[in-house]
């Protein structure tokens, strides 16, 4: 914040709000990183701690909402200040949601690890996960520095995540139809891939909030969509 | 709160400059004010917003050493043209001040004063009717109908201000100017006046000077931000308070050191 408020307590409140977003963002990043490492490492040990930690994200989001409501009631924020507070509330809710997806990935990973099936498709999953982690990291930096261009870059990169998801979805679907004994594990993998794809979408919504914070409007063009999995069916797979 | 783009321009100010002796208070104001809208003039003390407001009904004429240049027209008619009868003008352009200033007369006479001197009523019945309808429109009738002969000064601050509004609208003005009309009122009386302004704008053009950003945001359709005798930004209130284009406007409405 380049300009200082005459009421310095307002600056302190806004700084505190930014600090809370940074903390919540850091926690969400860490949860996602831990969750996506589980399959590679085939080690279920961190799962319980990850699930327990999700409660901390929930609590911090709640606290941030309370602070934001207080600030709106007490400071009557206008213009950029108001947008910053509204954006923080929305971003916090998205980060909390990302935490939920990480938790769900961890729960499903436990089943996959226990099944001791050897999977060859975890490579694309790892690729997807690392892409989404980079995006999340970049968008949180973009928020901290009010960098709308960097946010838009994140927005654009979600296309690649969608493409990876669609191709993984097709592969897993074929696998299930070919070997019914792996259906359970493959279904969990499908959901994990979907969770990561959703985190990518949520990351773009943070990017939109950063853009809104800086410009006071939402980015004009529709985000390019490359996730075709919702229209995919086995019949069409077999015909090809 | 949406502003109607069909509302036509009522007051047109072009290159309005005001000098108090050597000191220039306004540096060429260009501003279009729409009919049936509330326009809020905001800005720090000494920015010229009250000076501009007083130009519209020539209240600056009574200040020694005050000189006004440029043009202000209401419905295309130049307010400063020699043919203009200033008394007539001030009936067409009513004014409500910061501090309620009822005459030390009865409630009835406060409202009846204007219609009497402007000869608007042909009979006692007509005058009664004007007084009653003005008090009703000002939202005061129910509270004073049984004591119209009581002194205007015996009313509470909020009631006195509504009495002043009734007095201003009793002469059927086109425009009502308000110079910080709620700054001496409690939040309840303020809310009553704000509700009243929303009602009055159906018939009048309202221009209000206010130091309360929240009030400007609540009641106006358009806002003009004045700074050092210039209009820095003028636009739809919703835009000014959510996404001002000018950095100075942003600093002022956000309470920042500009």
Short mmCIF file of C-alpha atoms in Angstrom, two decimals:
data_model
loop_
_atom_site.label_atom_id
_atom_site.label_comp_id
_atom_site.label_asym_id
_atom_site.label_seq_id
_atom_site.Cartn_x
_atom_site.Cartn_y
_atom_site.Cartn_z
CA UNK A 1 0.00 0.00 0.00
CA UNK A 2 1.80 3.01 -1.32
CA UNK A 3 -0.56 5.63 0.17
CA UNK A 4 -0.97 5.91 3.89
CA UNK A 5 -4.28 6.42 5.59
CA UNK A 6 -4.62 9.36 7.91
CA UNK A 7 -6.07 6.90 10.43
CA UNK A 8 -3.02 4.67 10.88
CA UNK A 9 -5.03 1.91 12.57
CA UNK A 10 -6.72 1.37 9.20
CA UNK A 11 -3.32 0.67 7.60
CA UNK A 12 -2.56 -1.76 10.40
CA UNK A 13 -5.89 -3.53 9.82
CA UNK A 14 -5.24 -3.84 6.09
CA UNK A 15 -1.70 -5.09 6.70
CA UNK A 16 -3.09 -7.67 9.11
CA UNK A 17 -5.58 -8.80 6.47
CA UNK A 18 -2.75 -9.23 3.95
CA UNK A 19 -0.72 -11.13 6.51
CA UNK A 20 -3.64 -13.49 7.13
CA UNK A 21 -4.05 -14.15 3.40
CA UNK A 22 -0.32 -14.85 3.14
CA UNK A 23 -0.54 -17.27 6.05
CA UNK A 24 -3.65 -18.98 4.73
CA UNK A 25 -2.06 -19.17 1.26
CA UNK A 26 1.10 -20.70 2.70
CA UNK A 27 -0.96 -23.29 4.56
CA UNK A 28 -2.97 -24.18 1.44
CA UNK A 29 0.24 -24.51 -0.60
CA UNK A 30 1.75 -26.77 2.01
CA UNK A 31 -1.34 -28.97 2.26
CA UNK A 32 -1.42 -29.34 -1.52
CA UNK A 33 2.29 -30.16 -1.68
CA UNK A 34 1.99 -32.77 1.07
CA UNK A 35 -1.09 -34.33 -0.53
CA UNK A 36 0.43 -34.62 -3.99
CA UNK A 37 3.67 -36.15 -2.65
CA UNK A 38 1.79 -38.99 -0.98
CA UNK A 39 1.34 -41.07 -4.15
CA UNK A 40 4.95 -40.74 -5.30
CA UNK A 41 6.30 -41.59 -1.89
CA UNK A 42 3.65 -44.28 -1.25
CA UNK A 43 3.93 -43.31 2.40
CA UNK A 44 0.65 -42.83 4.32
CA UNK A 45 2.37 -41.42 7.42
CA UNK A 46 1.64 -37.67 6.80
CA UNK A 47 -2.08 -38.25 6.05
CA UNK A 48 -3.46 -37.94 9.58
CA UNK A 49 -1.51 -34.76 10.27
CA UNK A 50 -2.69 -33.30 6.95
CA UNK A 51 -6.33 -34.02 7.78
CA UNK A 52 -5.92 -32.49 11.24
CA UNK A 53 -4.25 -29.41 9.78
CA UNK A 54 -7.26 -28.66 7.58
CA UNK A 55 -9.09 -27.47 10.70
CA UNK A 56 -6.47 -24.72 11.09
CA UNK A 57 -7.25 -23.43 7.61
CA UNK A 58 -10.96 -23.41 8.41
CA UNK A 59 -10.33 -21.50 11.64
CA UNK A 60 -8.09 -18.94 9.97
CA UNK A 61 -10.61 -18.33 7.20
CA UNK A 62 -13.30 -17.77 9.82
CA UNK A 63 -11.05 -15.33 11.69
CA UNK A 64 -10.29 -13.43 8.48
CA UNK A 65 -14.00 -13.11 7.72
CA UNK A 66 -14.63 -11.71 11.18
CA UNK A 67 -11.84 -9.15 10.76
CA UNK A 68 -13.15 -8.14 7.35
CA UNK A 69 -16.67 -7.61 8.70
CA UNK A 70 -15.27 -5.54 11.57
CA UNK A 71 -13.29 -3.40 9.14
CA UNK A 72 -16.30 -2.78 6.92
CA UNK A 73 -18.41 -1.84 9.96
CA UNK A 74 -15.81 0.36 11.64
CA UNK A 75 -13.81 1.93 8.80
CA UNK A 76 -16.48 2.28 6.07
CA UNK A 77 -13.89 1.48 3.39
CA UNK A 78 -14.19 3.01 -0.08
CA UNK A 79 -12.74 2.28 -3.54
CA UNK A 80 -9.51 0.21 -3.47
CA UNK A 81 -9.76 -0.37 0.28
CA UNK A 82 -13.23 -1.84 -0.13
CA UNK A 83 -12.15 -3.96 -3.07
CA UNK A 84 -9.13 -5.20 -1.12
CA UNK A 85 -11.32 -6.36 1.76
CA UNK A 86 -13.90 -8.02 -0.49
CA UNK A 87 -11.14 -9.70 -2.52
CA UNK A 88 -9.50 -10.95 0.69
CA UNK A 89 -12.77 -12.52 1.85
CA UNK A 90 -13.29 -14.26 -1.50
CA UNK A 91 -9.67 -15.40 -1.78
CA UNK A 92 -9.75 -16.76 1.78
CA UNK A 93 -12.82 -18.80 0.93
CA UNK A 94 -11.06 -20.20 -2.17
CA UNK A 95 -7.93 -21.07 -0.17
CA UNK A 96 -10.03 -22.85 2.41
CA UNK A 97 -11.65 -24.81 -0.42
CA UNK A 98 -8.23 -25.72 -1.85
CA UNK A 99 -7.42 -27.10 1.60
CA UNK A 100 -10.53 -29.28 1.41
CA UNK A 101 -9.43 -30.67 -1.97
CA UNK A 102 -5.97 -31.44 -0.56
CA UNK A 103 -7.62 -33.28 2.32
CA UNK A 104 -9.75 -35.28 -0.10
CA UNK A 105 -6.68 -36.15 -2.19
CA UNK A 106 -4.99 -37.42 0.99
CA UNK A 107 -7.97 -39.60 1.95
CA UNK A 108 -8.13 -41.18 -1.50
CA UNK A 109 -4.36 -41.67 -1.58
CA UNK A 110 -4.62 -43.77 1.55
CA UNK A 111 -6.81 -46.28 -0.34
CA UNK A 112 -4.49 -46.30 -3.36
CA UNK A 113 -1.36 -46.76 -1.25
CA UNK A 114 -3.03 -49.59 0.71
CA UNK A 115 -3.97 -51.38 -2.53
CA UNK A 116 -0.26 -51.66 -3.44
CA UNK A 117 -1.14 -51.44 -7.12
CA UNK A 118 1.69 -50.27 -9.33
CA UNK A 119 0.58 -47.26 -11.28
CA UNK A 120 2.17 -45.92 -14.40
CA UNK A 121 -0.13 -42.90 -14.67
CA UNK A 122 1.14 -41.06 -11.61
CA UNK A 123 3.58 -39.22 -13.88
CA UNK A 124 0.86 -37.09 -15.50
CA UNK A 125 -0.71 -36.66 -12.08
CA UNK A 126 2.60 -35.36 -10.71
CA UNK A 127 2.96 -33.07 -13.71
CA UNK A 128 -0.54 -31.69 -13.18
CA UNK A 129 0.01 -31.23 -9.48
CA UNK A 130 3.30 -29.41 -9.89
CA UNK A 131 1.74 -27.10 -12.50
CA UNK A 132 -1.12 -26.25 -10.17
CA UNK A 133 1.30 -25.66 -7.30
CA UNK A 134 3.31 -23.24 -9.42
CA UNK A 135 0.11 -21.44 -10.38
CA UNK A 136 -1.02 -21.17 -6.78
CA UNK A 137 2.38 -19.88 -5.74
CA UNK A 138 2.43 -17.29 -8.53
CA UNK A 139 -1.12 -16.06 -7.90
CA UNK A 140 -0.43 -15.59 -4.19
CA UNK A 141 2.65 -13.53 -5.10
CA UNK A 142 0.53 -11.59 -7.58
CA UNK A 143 -1.93 -10.83 -4.77
CA UNK A 144 0.83 -9.73 -2.39
CA UNK A 145 2.30 -7.36 -4.99
CA UNK A 146 -1.02 -6.34 -6.63
CA UNK A 147 0.35 -7.58 -9.97
CA UNK A 148 -2.65 -7.99 -12.27
CA UNK A 149 -0.55 -9.07 -15.26
CA UNK A 150 1.03 -11.93 -13.39
CA UNK A 151 -2.44 -12.92 -12.21
CA UNK A 152 -3.70 -13.04 -15.79
CA UNK A 153 -0.73 -15.21 -16.72
CA UNK A 154 -1.89 -17.72 -14.08
CA UNK A 155 -5.37 -17.52 -15.51
CA UNK A 156 -4.06 -18.46 -18.96
CA UNK A 157 -1.95 -21.33 -17.69
CA UNK A 158 -4.97 -23.20 -16.35
CA UNK A 159 -5.60 -24.33 -19.93
CA UNK A 160 -2.66 -26.71 -19.71
CA UNK A 161 -4.03 -28.20 -16.48
CA UNK A 162 -7.36 -28.77 -18.17
CA UNK A 163 -5.70 -30.52 -21.10
CA UNK A 164 -3.71 -32.80 -18.81
CA UNK A 165 -6.86 -33.61 -16.88
CA UNK A 166 -8.81 -34.50 -20.00
CA UNK A 167 -6.11 -36.84 -21.27
CA UNK A 168 -5.74 -38.48 -17.85
CA UNK A 169 -9.47 -38.93 -17.68
CA UNK A 170 -9.50 -40.75 -21.02
CA UNK A 171 -6.59 -43.01 -20.05
CA UNK A 172 -8.18 -43.94 -16.73
CA UNK A 173 -11.52 -44.58 -18.34
CA UNK A 174 -9.92 -46.96 -20.84
CA UNK A 175 -8.04 -48.67 -18.06
CA UNK A 176 -11.23 -49.23 -16.07
CA UNK A 177 -13.01 -50.72 -19.07
CA UNK A 178 -10.04 -52.97 -19.89
CA UNK A 179 -9.23 -54.20 -16.37
CA UNK A 180 -12.21 -54.14 -14.04
CA UNK A 181 -10.05 -55.28 -11.08
CA UNK A 182 -8.39 -51.82 -10.98
CA UNK A 183 -11.71 -49.99 -11.11
CA UNK A 184 -11.67 -48.91 -7.46
CA UNK A 185 -8.14 -47.52 -7.50
CA UNK A 186 -8.67 -45.91 -10.90
CA UNK A 187 -11.83 -44.23 -9.68
CA UNK A 188 -9.93 -42.73 -6.78
CA UNK A 189 -7.27 -41.56 -9.22
CA UNK A 190 -9.99 -40.00 -11.35
CA UNK A 191 -11.24 -38.03 -8.38
CA UNK A 192 -7.72 -37.01 -7.38
CA UNK A 193 -7.11 -35.73 -10.91
CA UNK A 194 -10.44 -33.92 -10.79
CA UNK A 195 -9.55 -32.37 -7.42
CA UNK A 196 -6.29 -31.05 -8.83
CA UNK A 197 -8.08 -29.73 -11.89
CA UNK A 198 -10.57 -27.96 -9.58
CA UNK A 199 -7.73 -26.42 -7.59
CA UNK A 200 -6.47 -25.03 -10.91
CA UNK A 201 -9.90 -23.48 -11.50
CA UNK A 202 -9.91 -22.00 -8.00
CA UNK A 203 -6.48 -20.56 -8.65
CA UNK A 204 -7.88 -18.73 -11.67
CA UNK A 205 -10.64 -17.32 -9.50
CA UNK A 206 -7.95 -15.90 -7.18
CA UNK A 207 -6.35 -14.43 -10.30
CA UNK A 208 -9.68 -12.77 -11.16
CA UNK A 209 -9.85 -11.27 -7.66
CA UNK A 210 -6.33 -9.86 -8.00
CA UNK A 211 -7.33 -8.30 -11.32
CA UNK A 212 -10.51 -6.93 -9.72
CA UNK A 213 -8.52 -5.52 -6.83
CA UNK A 214 -6.17 -3.65 -9.16
CA UNK A 215 -8.58 -2.56 -11.91
CA UNK A 216 -11.99 -2.49 -10.25
CA UNK A 217 -13.44 -4.79 -12.93
CA UNK A 218 -13.15 -8.44 -13.87
CA UNK A 219 -11.00 -9.58 -16.79
CA UNK A 220 -13.13 -9.16 -19.92
CA UNK A 221 -12.47 -12.27 -22.02
CA UNK A 222 -13.73 -15.69 -21.10
CA UNK A 223 -11.02 -17.91 -19.77
CA UNK A 224 -9.94 -20.39 -22.44
CA UNK A 225 -11.41 -23.79 -21.57
CA UNK A 226 -9.62 -26.98 -22.48
CA UNK A 227 -11.25 -29.45 -20.13
CA UNK A 228 -13.36 -31.70 -22.36
CA UNK A 229 -13.74 -34.51 -19.84
CA UNK A 230 -17.35 -33.62 -18.99
CA UNK A 231 -18.32 -34.49 -22.57
CA UNK A 232 -16.28 -37.67 -22.77
CA UNK A 233 -17.93 -41.11 -22.80
CA UNK A 234 -16.66 -44.62 -23.30
CA UNK A 235 -18.57 -45.09 -26.53
CA UNK A 236 -16.75 -42.27 -28.21
CA UNK A 237 -13.46 -43.61 -26.85
CA UNK A 238 -14.00 -47.00 -28.46
CA UNK A 239 -14.96 -45.61 -31.85
CA UNK A 240 -11.63 -43.85 -32.23
CA UNK B 1 -29.84 4.16 -6.86
CA UNK B 2 -29.28 3.76 -10.57
CA UNK B 3 -29.00 7.06 -12.33
CA UNK B 4 -31.25 7.53 -15.27
CA UNK B 5 -29.31 8.48 -18.40
CA UNK B 6 -32.49 10.09 -19.73
CA UNK B 7 -32.41 12.75 -17.04
CA UNK B 8 -31.70 15.97 -18.85
CA UNK B 9 -29.23 18.59 -17.84
CA UNK B 10 -30.85 21.18 -15.59
CA UNK B 11 -27.92 23.31 -14.52
CA UNK B 12 -24.98 23.96 -16.79
CA UNK B 13 -21.85 25.63 -15.42
CA UNK B 14 -19.14 26.74 -17.84
CA UNK B 15 -15.75 28.13 -16.84
CA UNK B 16 -17.10 29.45 -13.55
CA UNK B 17 -14.47 31.47 -11.72
CA UNK B 18 -14.96 33.12 -8.36
CA UNK B 19 -12.71 35.68 -6.73
CA UNK B 20 -12.87 36.91 -3.16
CA UNK B 21 -10.91 40.14 -3.63
CA UNK B 22 -7.53 39.03 -4.97
CA UNK B 23 -7.95 35.40 -3.98
CA UNK B 24 -9.37 33.06 -6.61
CA UNK B 25 -11.66 30.43 -5.06
CA UNK B 26 -12.85 28.68 -8.23
CA UNK B 27 -10.65 28.14 -11.29
CA UNK B 28 -13.04 27.56 -14.17
CA UNK B 29 -15.66 24.99 -13.18
CA UNK B 30 -17.44 23.07 -15.94
CA UNK B 31 -20.24 20.97 -14.54
CA UNK B 32 -23.57 19.62 -15.81
CA UNK B 33 -26.15 18.85 -13.14
CA UNK B 34 -29.09 16.66 -14.12
CA UNK B 35 -32.73 17.22 -13.29
CA UNK B 36 -34.34 14.79 -10.82
CA UNK B 37 -31.01 13.72 -9.46
CA UNK B 38 -29.12 14.41 -6.29
CA UNK B 39 -25.62 15.64 -7.05
CA UNK B 40 -23.18 15.55 -4.14
CA UNK B 41 -20.31 18.02 -4.04
CA UNK B 42 -17.47 16.66 -1.95
CA UNK B 43 -13.96 17.79 -1.14
CA UNK B 44 -11.81 19.08 1.69
CA UNK B 45 -12.59 22.36 3.48
CA UNK B 46 -11.78 25.35 1.33
CA UNK B 47 -11.96 23.39 -1.94
CA UNK B 48 -14.70 25.66 -3.32
CA UNK B 49 -17.70 23.35 -3.18
CA UNK B 50 -19.82 25.70 -1.04
CA UNK B 51 -18.68 28.65 -3.12
CA UNK B 52 -19.88 26.83 -6.23
CA UNK B 53 -23.18 25.96 -4.56
CA UNK B 54 -23.74 29.61 -3.67
CA UNK B 55 -23.09 30.64 -7.29
CA UNK B 56 -26.16 28.72 -8.41
CA UNK B 57 -28.62 31.04 -6.64
CA UNK B 58 -26.27 34.01 -6.52
CA UNK B 59 -25.82 33.95 -2.79
CA UNK B 60 -22.27 35.17 -3.42
CA UNK B 61 -23.72 38.50 -4.54
CA UNK B 62 -24.14 39.50 -0.92
CA UNK B 63 -20.47 38.88 -0.07
CA UNK B 64 -18.30 42.00 -0.30
CA UNK B 65 -15.51 41.80 -2.86
CA UNK B 66 -16.86 38.61 -4.41
CA UNK B 67 -16.71 38.47 -8.21
CA UNK B 68 -18.10 35.68 -10.39
CA UNK B 69 -17.05 35.03 -14.01
CA UNK B 70 -18.21 32.39 -16.49
CA UNK B 71 -21.78 31.25 -17.01
CA UNK B 72 -24.33 29.23 -15.10
CA UNK B 73 -27.60 28.43 -16.79
CA UNK B 74 -30.72 26.83 -15.40
CA UNK B 75 -32.92 25.40 -18.16
CA UNK B 76 -30.77 27.36 -20.59
CA UNK B 77 -31.35 30.68 -18.84
CA UNK B 78 -28.27 32.56 -17.65
CA UNK B 79 -28.48 33.06 -13.90
CA UNK B 80 -26.16 36.08 -14.06
CA UNK B 81 -27.94 37.84 -16.90
CA UNK B 82 -29.07 41.41 -16.05
CA UNK B 83 -32.71 40.48 -16.73
CA UNK B 84 -32.73 38.00 -13.88
CA UNK B 85 -34.65 39.07 -10.77
CA UNK B 86 -32.50 37.71 -7.95
CA UNK B 87 -35.48 37.40 -5.60
CA UNK B 88 -37.29 35.33 -8.23
CA UNK B 89 -34.16 33.28 -8.78
CA UNK B 90 -33.86 32.44 -5.10
CA UNK B 91 -37.47 31.30 -5.09
CA UNK B 92 -36.72 29.00 -8.03
CA UNK B 93 -33.51 27.86 -6.40
CA UNK B 94 -34.18 27.19 -2.73
CA UNK B 95 -31.47 26.72 -0.17
CA UNK B 96 -31.12 24.76 3.06
CA UNK B 97 -28.21 25.59 5.31
CA UNK B 98 -25.93 23.71 7.66
CA UNK B 99 -27.58 25.08 10.77
CA UNK B 100 -31.37 25.03 10.75
CA UNK B 101 -32.42 28.68 10.64
CA UNK B 102 -36.17 28.97 11.10
CA UNK B 103 -37.55 32.49 11.47
CA UNK B 104 -38.51 33.37 15.03
CA UNK B 105 -42.13 33.02 13.96
CA UNK B 106 -44.77 30.33 14.15
CA UNK B 107 -44.36 27.07 12.27
CA UNK B 108 -47.19 28.18 9.99
CA UNK B 109 -45.65 31.56 9.23
CA UNK B 110 -42.22 30.04 8.53
CA UNK B 111 -43.72 28.08 5.65
CA UNK B 112 -46.26 30.75 4.62
CA UNK B 113 -43.63 33.51 4.43
CA UNK B 114 -42.34 32.72 0.93
CA UNK B 115 -45.73 32.12 -0.73
CA UNK B 116 -46.95 35.40 0.84
CA UNK B 117 -44.13 37.61 -0.45
CA UNK B 118 -44.25 35.93 -3.87
CA UNK B 119 -48.05 36.24 -3.99
CA UNK B 120 -48.56 32.54 -4.60
CA UNK B 121 -51.81 32.28 -2.65
CA UNK B 122 -55.02 34.15 -3.52
CA UNK B 123 -56.85 33.20 -0.35
CA UNK B 124 -56.35 31.95 3.19
CA UNK B 125 -57.52 28.51 2.05
CA UNK B 126 -54.90 28.40 -0.67
CA UNK B 127 -52.20 29.45 1.79
CA UNK B 128 -53.36 26.81 4.27
CA UNK B 129 -53.14 24.28 1.49
CA UNK B 130 -49.58 25.29 0.52
CA UNK B 131 -48.46 25.16 4.16
CA UNK B 132 -50.00 21.75 4.71
CA UNK B 133 -48.69 20.20 1.48
CA UNK B 134 -45.20 21.63 2.01
CA UNK B 135 -45.06 20.30 5.57
CA UNK B 136 -46.32 16.95 4.32
CA UNK B 137 -43.67 16.76 1.61
CA UNK B 138 -41.03 17.66 4.15
CA UNK B 139 -42.27 14.80 6.33
CA UNK B 140 -43.14 17.12 9.23
CA UNK B 141 -46.91 17.48 9.01
CA UNK B 142 -47.82 14.60 11.35
CA UNK B 143 -45.54 15.98 14.05
CA UNK B 144 -46.70 19.62 13.94
CA UNK B 145 -50.29 19.64 12.64
CA UNK B 146 -51.64 20.29 16.14
CA UNK B 147 -49.27 23.11 16.97
CA UNK B 148 -48.87 25.19 13.83
CA UNK B 149 -48.91 28.37 15.88
CA UNK B 150 -46.02 27.25 18.08
CA UNK B 151 -42.69 28.90 17.40
CA UNK B 152 -40.49 27.28 14.75
CA UNK B 153 -37.55 27.55 17.12
CA UNK B 154 -39.35 25.35 19.68
CA UNK B 155 -38.86 22.31 17.43
CA UNK B 156 -35.97 19.84 17.70
CA UNK B 157 -32.95 20.29 15.42
CA UNK B 158 -34.10 17.65 12.95
CA UNK B 159 -37.62 19.06 12.91
CA UNK B 160 -36.25 22.59 12.41
CA UNK B 161 -34.25 21.39 9.41
CA UNK B 162 -37.34 19.76 7.92
CA UNK B 163 -39.21 23.01 8.59
CA UNK B 164 -36.51 24.82 6.58
CA UNK B 165 -36.95 22.30 3.77
CA UNK B 166 -40.74 22.86 3.90
CA UNK B 167 -40.08 26.61 3.74
CA UNK B 168 -37.80 26.15 0.72
CA UNK B 169 -40.26 23.99 -1.22
CA UNK B 170 -43.32 26.11 -0.30
CA UNK B 171 -42.48 28.48 -3.17
CA UNK B 172 -42.32 25.58 -5.70
CA UNK B 173 -38.64 25.78 -6.60
CA UNK B 174 -36.98 23.83 -9.42
CA UNK B 175 -33.74 23.36 -7.60
CA UNK B 176 -32.93 22.80 -3.93
CA UNK B 177 -29.40 23.54 -2.75
CA UNK B 178 -28.30 21.99 0.52
CA UNK B 179 -25.15 23.04 2.31
CA UNK B 180 -24.28 20.28 4.78
CA UNK B 181 -27.93 19.96 5.84
CA UNK B 182 -27.34 17.11 8.29
CA UNK B 183 -24.10 18.10 9.95
CA UNK B 184 -25.89 19.36 13.04
CA UNK B 185 -28.33 16.44 13.23
CA UNK B 186 -28.31 13.07 14.99
CA UNK B 187 -28.29 9.86 12.91
CA UNK B 188 -32.06 9.38 13.14
CA UNK B 189 -32.86 12.92 12.02
CA UNK B 190 -30.18 12.51 9.32
CA UNK B 191 -31.84 9.34 8.03
CA UNK B 192 -35.21 11.13 7.92
CA UNK B 193 -33.71 13.96 5.83
CA UNK B 194 -31.92 11.48 3.54
CA UNK B 195 -35.15 9.58 2.97
CA UNK B 196 -36.84 12.89 2.24
CA UNK B 197 -34.20 13.85 -0.35
CA UNK B 198 -34.79 10.61 -2.23
CA UNK B 199 -38.50 11.54 -2.30
CA UNK B 200 -37.91 15.18 -3.26
CA UNK B 201 -35.67 14.41 -6.21
CA UNK B 202 -38.70 13.14 -8.13
CA UNK B 203 -39.72 16.78 -8.46
CA UNK B 204 -36.56 18.77 -7.92
CA UNK B 205 -32.93 18.97 -8.85
CA UNK B 206 -30.95 18.65 -5.64
CA UNK B 207 -27.38 19.73 -5.10
CA UNK B 208 -25.85 18.92 -1.74
CA UNK B 209 -22.53 19.78 -0.16
CA UNK B 210 -21.55 17.18 2.38
CA UNK B 211 -18.47 16.23 4.34
CA UNK B 212 -19.80 12.75 4.97
CA UNK B 213 -18.54 10.36 2.29
CA UNK B 214 -21.08 7.80 3.41
CA UNK B 215 -23.89 10.30 3.06
CA UNK B 216 -22.75 11.32 -0.42
CA UNK B 217 -22.55 7.64 -1.40
CA UNK B 218 -25.98 6.88 0.06
CA UNK B 219 -28.06 9.71 -1.31
CA UNK B 220 -26.60 10.96 -4.57
CA UNK B 221 -26.72 9.71 -8.13
CA UNK B 222 -23.73 11.80 -9.16
CA UNK B 223 -20.75 13.07 -7.27
CA UNK B 224 -18.29 15.83 -8.05
CA UNK B 225 -14.98 15.93 -6.21
CA UNK B 226 -13.61 19.45 -5.72
CA UNK B 227 -10.01 20.19 -4.84
CA UNK B 228 -8.29 23.60 -4.67
CA UNK B 229 -11.04 25.30 -6.65
CA UNK B 230 -11.20 22.71 -9.44
CA UNK B 231 -13.46 19.76 -10.22
CA UNK B 232 -11.07 16.84 -10.18
CA UNK B 233 -13.61 14.16 -11.02
CA UNK B 234 -17.35 14.11 -11.74
CA UNK B 235 -19.27 10.93 -12.41
CA UNK B 236 -21.84 8.39 -11.30
CA UNK B 237 -21.70 8.09 -7.51
CA UNK B 238 -21.47 4.32 -7.70
CA UNK B 239 -18.32 4.63 -9.86
CA UNK B 240 -16.72 7.42 -7.81
CA UNK B 241 -16.94 5.45 -4.58
CA UNK B 242 -16.04 2.00 -5.88
CA UNK B 243 -13.56 2.73 -8.64
CA UNK B 244 -12.58 6.39 -8.97
CA UNK B 245 -10.48 7.19 -12.03
CA UNK B 246 -8.43 9.90 -10.38
CA UNK B 247 -5.77 9.18 -7.78
CA UNK B 248 -6.63 12.36 -5.82
CA UNK B 249 -10.28 11.32 -5.60
CA UNK B 250 -9.25 7.87 -4.43
CA UNK B 251 -6.99 9.36 -1.74
CA UNK B 252 -9.70 11.72 -0.51
CA UNK B 253 -12.58 9.25 -0.29
CA UNK B 254 -10.33 6.60 1.28
CA UNK B 255 -9.02 8.98 3.93
CA UNK B 256 -5.44 8.84 2.69
CA UNK B 257 -2.70 11.42 2.80
CA UNK B 258 -2.97 12.73 -0.75
#
